[in-house]
mmCIF file of C-alpha atoms and ligand atoms in Angstrom:
data_model
loop_
_atom_site.group_PDB
_atom_site.id
_atom_site.type_symbol
_atom_site.label_atom_id
_atom_site.label_comp_id
_atom_site.label_asym_id
_atom_site.label_seq_id
_atom_site.Cartn_x
_atom_site.Cartn_y
_atom_site.Cartn_z
ATOM 1 C CA UNK H 1 144.516 98.459 232.451
ATOM 2 C CA UNK H 2 142.257 101.447 231.680
ATOM 3 C CA UNK H 3 139.391 102.373 234.008
ATOM 4 C CA UNK H 4 135.896 101.302 232.912
ATOM 5 C CA UNK H 5 134.386 103.785 230.435
ATOM 6 C CA UNK H 6 131.630 104.801 232.855
ATOM 7 C CA UNK H 7 134.347 106.002 235.273
ATOM 8 C CA UNK H 8 136.351 107.803 232.600
ATOM 9 C CA UNK H 9 133.239 109.475 231.158
ATOM 10 C CA UNK H 10 130.715 109.658 234.012
ATOM 11 C CA UNK H 11 127.080 110.306 233.182
ATOM 12 C CA UNK H 12 126.480 112.898 231.780
ATOM 13 C CA UNK H 13 129.628 113.733 229.786
ATOM 14 C CA UNK H 14 129.863 115.920 226.709
ATOM 15 C CA UNK H 15 131.966 114.802 223.753
ATOM 16 C CA UNK H 16 132.983 117.861 221.695
ATOM 17 C CA UNK H 17 132.952 117.402 217.906
ATOM 18 C CA UNK H 18 135.826 118.659 215.781
ATOM 19 C CA UNK H 19 135.451 117.801 212.100
ATOM 20 C CA UNK H 20 138.598 118.366 210.047
ATOM 21 C CA UNK H 21 136.624 118.020 206.832
ATOM 22 C CA UNK H 22 135.604 120.282 203.957
ATOM 23 C CA UNK H 23 132.072 118.874 203.712
ATOM 24 C CA UNK H 24 130.523 118.135 207.115
ATOM 25 C CA UNK H 25 126.866 119.150 207.275
ATOM 26 C CA UNK H 26 127.217 120.901 210.593
ATOM 27 C CA UNK H 27 130.464 122.823 210.415
ATOM 28 C CA UNK H 28 131.751 121.948 206.923
ATOM 29 C CA UNK H 29 135.121 123.464 206.141
ATOM 30 C CA UNK H 30 135.334 125.598 209.259
ATOM 31 C CA UNK H 31 138.072 123.536 210.853
ATOM 32 C CA UNK H 32 139.815 122.199 207.773
ATOM 33 C CA UNK H 33 142.954 124.067 208.713
ATOM 34 C CA UNK H 34 144.614 122.423 211.713
ATOM 35 C CA UNK H 35 145.106 125.680 213.643
ATOM 36 C CA UNK H 36 141.367 126.396 213.661
ATOM 37 C CA UNK H 37 140.509 122.821 214.670
ATOM 38 C CA UNK H 38 143.084 122.856 217.466
ATOM 39 C CA UNK H 39 141.827 126.171 218.844
ATOM 40 C CA UNK H 40 138.253 124.941 218.656
ATOM 41 C CA UNK H 41 139.133 121.768 220.554
ATOM 42 C CA UNK H 42 140.918 123.717 223.299
ATOM 43 C CA UNK H 43 137.940 126.045 223.635
ATOM 44 C CA UNK H 44 135.631 123.041 223.997
ATOM 45 C CA UNK H 45 137.748 121.624 226.808
ATOM 46 C CA UNK H 46 137.531 124.958 228.626
ATOM 47 C CA UNK H 47 133.773 124.884 228.161
ATOM 48 C CA UNK H 48 133.578 121.518 229.883
ATOM 49 C CA UNK H 49 133.920 118.835 227.206
ATOM 50 C CA UNK H 50 135.147 115.585 228.773
ATOM 51 C CA UNK H 51 136.582 114.308 225.476
ATOM 52 C CA UNK H 52 137.103 115.676 221.953
ATOM 53 C CA UNK H 53 136.067 113.563 218.943
ATOM 54 C CA UNK H 54 138.309 114.326 215.967
ATOM 55 C CA UNK H 55 137.131 113.232 212.524
ATOM 56 C CA UNK H 56 138.659 113.523 209.059
ATOM 57 C CA UNK H 57 135.853 111.917 207.036
ATOM 58 C CA UNK H 58 132.343 113.304 206.779
ATOM 59 C CA UNK H 59 129.495 110.839 207.239
ATOM 60 C CA UNK H 60 126.750 113.266 206.285
ATOM 61 C CA UNK H 61 124.004 111.785 204.082
ATOM 62 C CA UNK H 62 125.265 111.452 200.509
ATOM 63 C CA UNK H 63 128.960 111.815 201.310
ATOM 64 C CA UNK H 64 131.691 109.715 199.707
ATOM 65 C CA UNK H 65 134.558 108.265 201.730
ATOM 66 C CA UNK H 66 138.048 109.779 201.710
ATOM 67 C CA UNK H 67 141.274 107.875 200.948
ATOM 68 C CA UNK H 68 143.459 106.780 203.865
ATOM 69 C CA UNK H 69 146.294 109.221 203.174
ATOM 70 C CA UNK H 70 143.974 112.199 203.049
ATOM 71 C CA UNK H 71 142.158 111.254 206.239
ATOM 72 C CA UNK H 72 145.508 110.831 208.018
ATOM 73 C CA UNK H 73 146.778 114.177 206.749
ATOM 74 C CA UNK H 74 143.676 115.865 208.112
ATOM 75 C CA UNK H 75 143.579 114.389 211.592
ATOM 76 C CA UNK H 76 147.240 113.808 212.488
ATOM 77 C CA UNK H 77 148.278 117.457 213.083
ATOM 78 C CA UNK H 78 145.224 117.988 215.265
ATOM 79 C CA UNK H 79 145.762 114.786 217.260
ATOM 80 C CA UNK H 80 149.434 115.629 217.839
ATOM 81 C CA UNK H 81 148.769 119.206 218.919
ATOM 82 C CA UNK H 82 146.375 118.126 221.687
ATOM 83 C CA UNK H 83 148.503 115.655 223.614
ATOM 84 C CA UNK H 84 147.151 116.902 226.950
ATOM 85 C CA UNK H 85 143.483 116.584 225.873
ATOM 86 C CA UNK H 86 141.408 113.379 226.098
ATOM 87 C CA UNK H 87 140.845 112.529 222.437
ATOM 88 C CA UNK H 88 138.612 110.173 220.477
ATOM 89 C CA UNK H 89 139.114 109.531 216.774
ATOM 90 C CA UNK H 90 136.027 109.318 214.548
ATOM 91 C CA UNK H 91 137.154 106.788 211.957
ATOM 92 C CA UNK H 92 136.369 103.401 210.465
ATOM 93 C CA UNK H 93 139.908 102.808 209.249
ATOM 94 C CA UNK H 94 142.326 100.668 211.261
ATOM 95 C CA UNK H 95 145.359 102.644 210.068
ATOM 96 C CA UNK H 96 143.888 105.981 211.103
ATOM 97 C CA UNK H 97 142.886 104.528 214.474
ATOM 98 C CA UNK H 98 146.363 103.037 214.974
ATOM 99 C CA UNK H 99 148.041 106.403 214.344
ATOM 100 C CA UNK H 100 145.582 108.171 216.622
ATOM 101 C CA UNK H 101 146.036 105.697 219.470
ATOM 102 C CA UNK H 102 149.827 105.928 219.110
ATOM 103 C CA UNK H 103 149.418 109.699 219.445
ATOM 104 C CA UNK H 104 147.614 109.120 222.741
ATOM 105 C CA UNK H 105 143.936 109.070 221.712
ATOM 106 C CA UNK H 106 141.953 106.950 224.173
ATOM 107 C CA UNK H 107 138.850 106.114 222.156
ATOM 108 C CA UNK H 108 137.814 105.003 218.673
ATOM 109 C CA UNK H 109 134.389 106.137 217.495
ATOM 110 C CA UNK H 110 133.460 103.863 214.594
ATOM 111 C CA UNK H 111 130.172 104.627 212.832
ATOM 112 C CA UNK H 112 130.392 101.224 211.093
ATOM 113 C CA UNK H 113 130.597 99.365 214.441
ATOM 114 C CA UNK H 114 133.650 97.352 213.291
ATOM 115 C CA UNK H 115 132.105 96.376 209.942
ATOM 116 C CA UNK H 116 134.156 98.784 207.813
ATOM 117 C CA UNK H 117 137.700 97.491 208.281
ATOM 118 C CA UNK H 118 138.498 93.934 209.403
ATOM 119 C CA UNK H 119 141.665 95.108 211.172
ATOM 120 C CA UNK H 120 140.068 97.747 213.371
ATOM 121 C CA UNK H 121 138.937 95.444 216.206
ATOM 122 C CA UNK H 122 142.506 94.170 216.684
ATOM 123 C CA UNK H 123 143.902 97.713 216.753
ATOM 124 C CA UNK H 124 141.410 98.745 219.454
ATOM 125 C CA UNK H 125 142.031 95.555 221.477
ATOM 126 C CA UNK H 126 145.843 95.878 221.301
ATOM 127 C CA UNK H 127 145.716 99.472 222.549
ATOM 128 C CA UNK H 128 143.185 98.607 225.293
ATOM 129 C CA UNK H 129 141.230 101.608 223.951
ATOM 130 C CA UNK H 130 137.645 102.688 224.510
ATOM 131 C CA UNK H 131 135.245 102.075 221.637
ATOM 132 C CA UNK H 132 131.915 103.452 220.443
ATOM 133 C CA UNK H 133 129.767 101.054 218.404
ATOM 134 C CA UNK H 134 127.119 102.915 216.387
ATOM 135 C CA UNK H 135 124.120 101.648 214.436
ATOM 136 C CA UNK H 136 123.852 102.641 210.788
ATOM 137 C CA UNK H 137 121.539 101.205 208.144
ATOM 138 C CA UNK H 138 123.371 101.115 204.808
ATOM 139 C CA UNK H 139 126.257 103.512 204.176
ATOM 140 C CA UNK H 140 126.439 107.328 204.213
ATOM 141 C CA UNK H 141 126.203 107.639 200.420
ATOM 142 C CA UNK H 142 122.766 105.994 200.291
ATOM 143 C CA UNK H 143 121.505 105.661 203.863
ATOM 144 C CA UNK H 144 118.744 108.263 203.664
ATOM 145 C CA UNK H 145 117.151 106.722 200.553
ATOM 146 C CA UNK H 146 113.933 105.308 202.015
ATOM 147 C CA UNK H 147 115.196 103.571 205.191
ATOM 148 C CA UNK H 148 112.731 100.926 206.457
ATOM 149 C CA UNK H 149 112.368 98.904 209.646
ATOM 150 C CA UNK H 150 109.615 96.685 211.090
ATOM 151 C CA UNK H 151 110.513 97.922 214.573
ATOM 152 C CA UNK H 152 113.400 100.351 214.544
ATOM 153 C CA UNK H 153 114.167 100.020 218.263
ATOM 154 C CA UNK H 154 114.320 96.225 218.373
ATOM 155 C CA UNK H 155 116.357 96.104 215.151
ATOM 156 C CA UNK H 156 118.867 98.623 216.509
ATOM 157 C CA UNK H 157 119.065 96.678 219.785
ATOM 158 C CA UNK H 158 119.707 93.335 218.020
ATOM 159 C CA UNK H 159 122.379 94.966 215.895
ATOM 160 C CA UNK H 160 124.131 96.558 218.885
ATOM 161 C CA UNK H 161 123.994 93.284 220.862
ATOM 162 C CA UNK H 162 125.551 91.436 217.934
ATOM 163 C CA UNK H 163 128.314 94.044 217.439
ATOM 164 C CA UNK H 164 129.027 94.099 221.182
ATOM 165 C CA UNK H 165 129.473 90.305 221.145
ATOM 166 C CA UNK H 166 131.725 90.621 218.077
ATOM 167 C CA UNK H 167 133.883 93.277 219.753
ATOM 168 C CA UNK H 168 134.328 91.380 223.012
ATOM 169 C CA UNK H 169 135.148 88.189 221.094
ATOM 170 C CA UNK H 170 137.884 90.167 219.347
ATOM 171 C CA UNK H 171 139.418 90.925 222.748
ATOM 172 C CA UNK H 172 137.990 94.384 223.497
ATOM 173 C CA UNK H 173 136.994 94.707 227.165
ATOM 174 C CA UNK H 174 133.218 95.024 227.470
ATOM 175 C CA UNK H 175 133.581 97.756 230.083
ATOM 176 C CA UNK H 176 135.476 99.865 227.510
ATOM 177 C CA UNK H 177 132.552 99.951 225.062
ATOM 178 C CA UNK H 178 129.629 102.343 224.623
ATOM 179 C CA UNK H 179 126.654 101.956 222.277
ATOM 180 C CA UNK H 180 124.983 104.521 220.028
ATOM 181 C CA UNK H 181 121.635 104.275 218.178
ATOM 182 C CA UNK H 182 123.104 106.383 215.337
ATOM 183 C CA UNK H 183 120.628 109.260 215.107
ATOM 184 C CA UNK H 184 120.231 110.176 211.417
ATOM 185 C CA UNK H 185 122.166 107.215 210.046
ATOM 186 C CA UNK H 186 119.640 105.459 207.794
ATOM 187 C CA UNK H 187 116.622 106.802 209.694
ATOM 188 C CA UNK H 188 113.605 108.961 208.977
ATOM 189 C CA UNK H 189 112.542 111.725 211.362
ATOM 190 C CA UNK H 190 110.024 109.275 212.882
ATOM 191 C CA UNK H 191 112.703 106.584 213.356
ATOM 192 C CA UNK H 192 114.948 109.083 215.166
ATOM 193 C CA UNK H 193 112.092 110.178 217.420
ATOM 194 C CA UNK H 194 111.091 106.623 218.304
ATOM 195 C CA UNK H 195 114.699 105.698 219.127
ATOM 196 C CA UNK H 196 114.949 108.707 221.423
ATOM 197 C CA UNK H 197 111.561 108.124 223.039
ATOM 198 C CA UNK H 198 112.452 104.467 223.737
ATOM 199 C CA UNK H 199 116.130 105.065 224.530
ATOM 200 C CA UNK H 200 115.718 103.351 227.914
ATOM 201 C CA UNK H 201 115.421 100.028 226.029
ATOM 202 C CA UNK H 202 118.910 100.567 224.577
ATOM 203 C CA UNK H 203 120.238 101.705 227.961
ATOM 204 C CA UNK H 204 118.908 98.407 229.370
ATOM 205 C CA UNK H 205 121.617 96.576 227.398
ATOM 206 C CA UNK H 206 123.864 97.610 230.289
ATOM 207 C CA UNK H 207 126.477 99.628 228.419
ATOM 208 C CA UNK H 208 126.846 103.440 228.483
ATOM 209 C CA UNK H 209 124.836 104.979 225.646
ATOM 210 C CA UNK H 210 126.139 107.824 223.476
ATOM 211 C CA UNK H 211 123.707 110.059 221.589
ATOM 212 C CA UNK H 212 124.590 112.458 218.777
ATOM 213 C CA UNK H 213 121.683 114.678 217.756
ATOM 214 C CA UNK H 214 123.555 117.996 217.687
ATOM 215 C CA UNK H 215 122.649 120.211 214.692
ATOM 216 C CA UNK H 216 121.181 117.240 212.792
ATOM 217 C CA UNK H 217 118.661 117.756 210.009
ATOM 218 C CA UNK H 218 115.757 115.976 211.726
ATOM 219 C CA UNK H 219 115.711 118.869 214.222
ATOM 220 C CA UNK H 220 115.215 121.403 211.446
ATOM 221 C CA UNK H 221 112.538 119.183 209.900
ATOM 222 C CA UNK H 222 110.630 118.844 213.185
ATOM 223 C CA UNK H 223 110.544 122.638 213.246
ATOM 224 C CA UNK H 224 108.796 122.753 209.894
ATOM 225 C CA UNK H 225 111.464 122.991 207.192
ATOM 226 C CA UNK H 226 111.132 119.816 205.082
ATOM 227 C CA UNK H 227 114.417 120.540 203.286
ATOM 228 C CA UNK H 228 116.530 121.398 206.348
ATOM 229 C CA UNK H 229 120.073 120.001 206.265
ATOM 230 C CA UNK H 230 120.863 121.147 209.775
ATOM 231 C CA UNK H 231 118.986 121.964 212.974
ATOM 232 C CA UNK H 232 119.143 124.671 215.632
ATOM 233 C CA UNK H 233 121.260 124.393 218.767
ATOM 234 C CA UNK H 234 118.285 124.791 221.108
ATOM 235 C CA UNK H 235 116.483 121.841 219.513
ATOM 236 C CA UNK H 236 119.591 119.673 219.871
ATOM 237 C CA UNK H 237 119.840 120.575 223.530
ATOM 238 C CA UNK H 238 116.226 119.578 224.159
ATOM 239 C CA UNK H 239 116.969 116.182 222.654
ATOM 240 C CA UNK H 240 120.226 115.840 224.621
ATOM 241 C CA UNK H 241 118.472 116.561 227.924
ATOM 242 C CA UNK H 242 115.658 114.108 227.213
ATOM 243 C CA UNK H 243 118.183 111.463 226.121
ATOM 244 C CA UNK H 244 120.079 111.994 229.385
ATOM 245 C CA UNK H 245 116.858 111.720 231.362
ATOM 246 C CA UNK H 246 116.174 108.387 229.634
ATOM 247 C CA UNK H 247 119.634 107.111 230.609
ATOM 248 C CA UNK H 248 122.144 108.324 227.992
ATOM 249 C CA UNK H 249 125.645 108.810 229.398
ATOM 250 C CA UNK H 250 127.565 110.666 226.680
ATOM 251 C CA UNK H 251 126.263 113.473 224.478
ATOM 252 C CA UNK H 252 128.185 114.202 221.257
ATOM 253 C CA UNK H 253 127.809 117.917 220.518
ATOM 254 C CA UNK H 254 129.265 120.855 218.604
ATOM 255 C CA UNK H 255 128.033 123.584 220.980
ATOM 256 C CA UNK H 256 129.749 122.422 224.121
ATOM 257 C CA UNK H 257 129.100 125.339 226.480
ATOM 258 C CA UNK H 258 125.338 125.192 225.951
ATOM 259 C CA UNK H 259 125.156 121.408 226.261
ATOM 260 C CA UNK H 260 127.254 121.356 229.453
ATOM 261 C CA UNK H 261 125.052 124.006 231.089
ATOM 262 C CA UNK H 262 121.819 122.273 230.065
ATOM 263 C CA UNK H 263 122.995 118.868 231.249
ATOM 264 C CA UNK H 264 124.234 120.273 234.570
ATOM 265 C CA UNK H 265 120.802 121.741 235.212
ATOM 266 C CA UNK H 266 119.097 118.519 234.117
ATOM 267 C CA UNK H 267 121.351 116.474 236.381
ATOM 268 C CA UNK H 268 120.596 118.740 239.351
ATOM 269 C CA UNK H 269 116.878 118.151 238.829
ATOM 270 C CA UNK H 270 117.221 114.400 238.319
ATOM 271 C CA UNK H 271 119.401 114.042 241.427
ATOM 272 C CA UNK H 272 117.407 116.405 243.679
ATOM 273 C CA UNK H 273 116.013 114.674 246.752
ATOM 274 C CA UNK H 274 112.359 113.814 246.160
HETATM 275 N N1 HH2 I 1 127.250 111.638 214.032
HETATM 276 C C1 HH2 I 1 128.095 112.121 213.114
HETATM 277 C C2 HH2 I 1 129.417 111.653 213.041
HETATM 278 N N2 HH2 I 1 129.862 110.726 213.906
HETATM 279 N N3 HH2 I 1 129.491 109.302 215.748
HETATM 280 C C3 HH2 I 1 128.665 108.798 216.679
HETATM 281 N N4 HH2 I 1 129.110 107.878 217.543
HETATM 282 N N5 HH2 I 1 127.358 109.208 216.770
HETATM 283 C C4 HH2 I 1 126.840 110.151 215.937
HETATM 284 O O1 HH2 I 1 125.633 110.468 216.072
HETATM 285 C C5 HH2 I 1 127.694 110.699 214.923
HETATM 286 C C6 HH2 I 1 129.043 110.240 214.858
HETATM 287 C C7 HH2 I 1 127.634 113.161 212.158
HETATM 288 O O2 HH2 I 1 127.815 114.424 212.677
HETATM 289 P P1 HH2 I 1 129.066 115.377 212.336
HETATM 290 O O3 HH2 I 1 130.340 114.781 212.836
HETATM 291 O O4 HH2 I 1 128.781 116.731 212.858
HETATM 292 O O5 HH2 I 1 129.058 115.499 210.756
HETATM 293 P P2 HH2 I 1 129.918 114.830 209.605
HETATM 294 O O6 HH2 I 1 129.831 113.359 209.711
HETATM 295 O O7 HH2 I 1 129.268 115.366 208.344
HETATM 296 O O8 HH2 I 1 131.340 115.280 209.770
#
């Protein structure tokens, strides 16, 4: 039996992002070659990342999916070269997850929250793996075309509750699961800000919450560029610290050193005797 997720990744933990993709918005193409991705991952561990999230399919707004074989070819060399590193695989495909878990990955990060592949829940359950369930409205290709909610926070909460029930019914231990509001996945700038401002309502569901705001376009747009496709590191750190203060446990970030330092300082303040 694996330890509960909140013991394996105590609050706050930083999840380092390694995209082995040619088209990611944040680091597109940089780590397409396995050697670069592997070196990047090792550097992130040295900088204090608790886990490395390895992805072979971009989910940036407007992106198309990649075929199974290609996704496997991208992530497998990286997964196999990091056997001593705690690894998560960012995939919606059961086959990719199965290979990753066989290679010793401990977590599946599924941006479709088990809606993308009917076999994924069984693969996660059989491996007794950790799982991240993320909210997304629509699919990456179209998700930023006029997303609408009556109340974004309550709709995200209902969705996450429903997916959590689905996952546990499929045999995945509840204490292995974390929840993620899916910053930027079918959301306007205002939706992202409201989700962050009211993050405590998602934390109240009782599961660790993961937040991924790092380098996302809403940060650049807040700063005044209406066409930004990425955002500055400092703005992402501000969001990460505020998310932590509102109860987030895991921060998914590209700039690990800066996020670890900021969260350590934030934790010292939060835990200082009053
Ligand atoms: N964001 C991205 C990808 N995966 N997973 C979770 N759980 N939460 C997130 O916020 C999240 C995620 C998008 O960021 P990135 O991986 O940098 O880009 P791309 O999908 O273009 O590779």
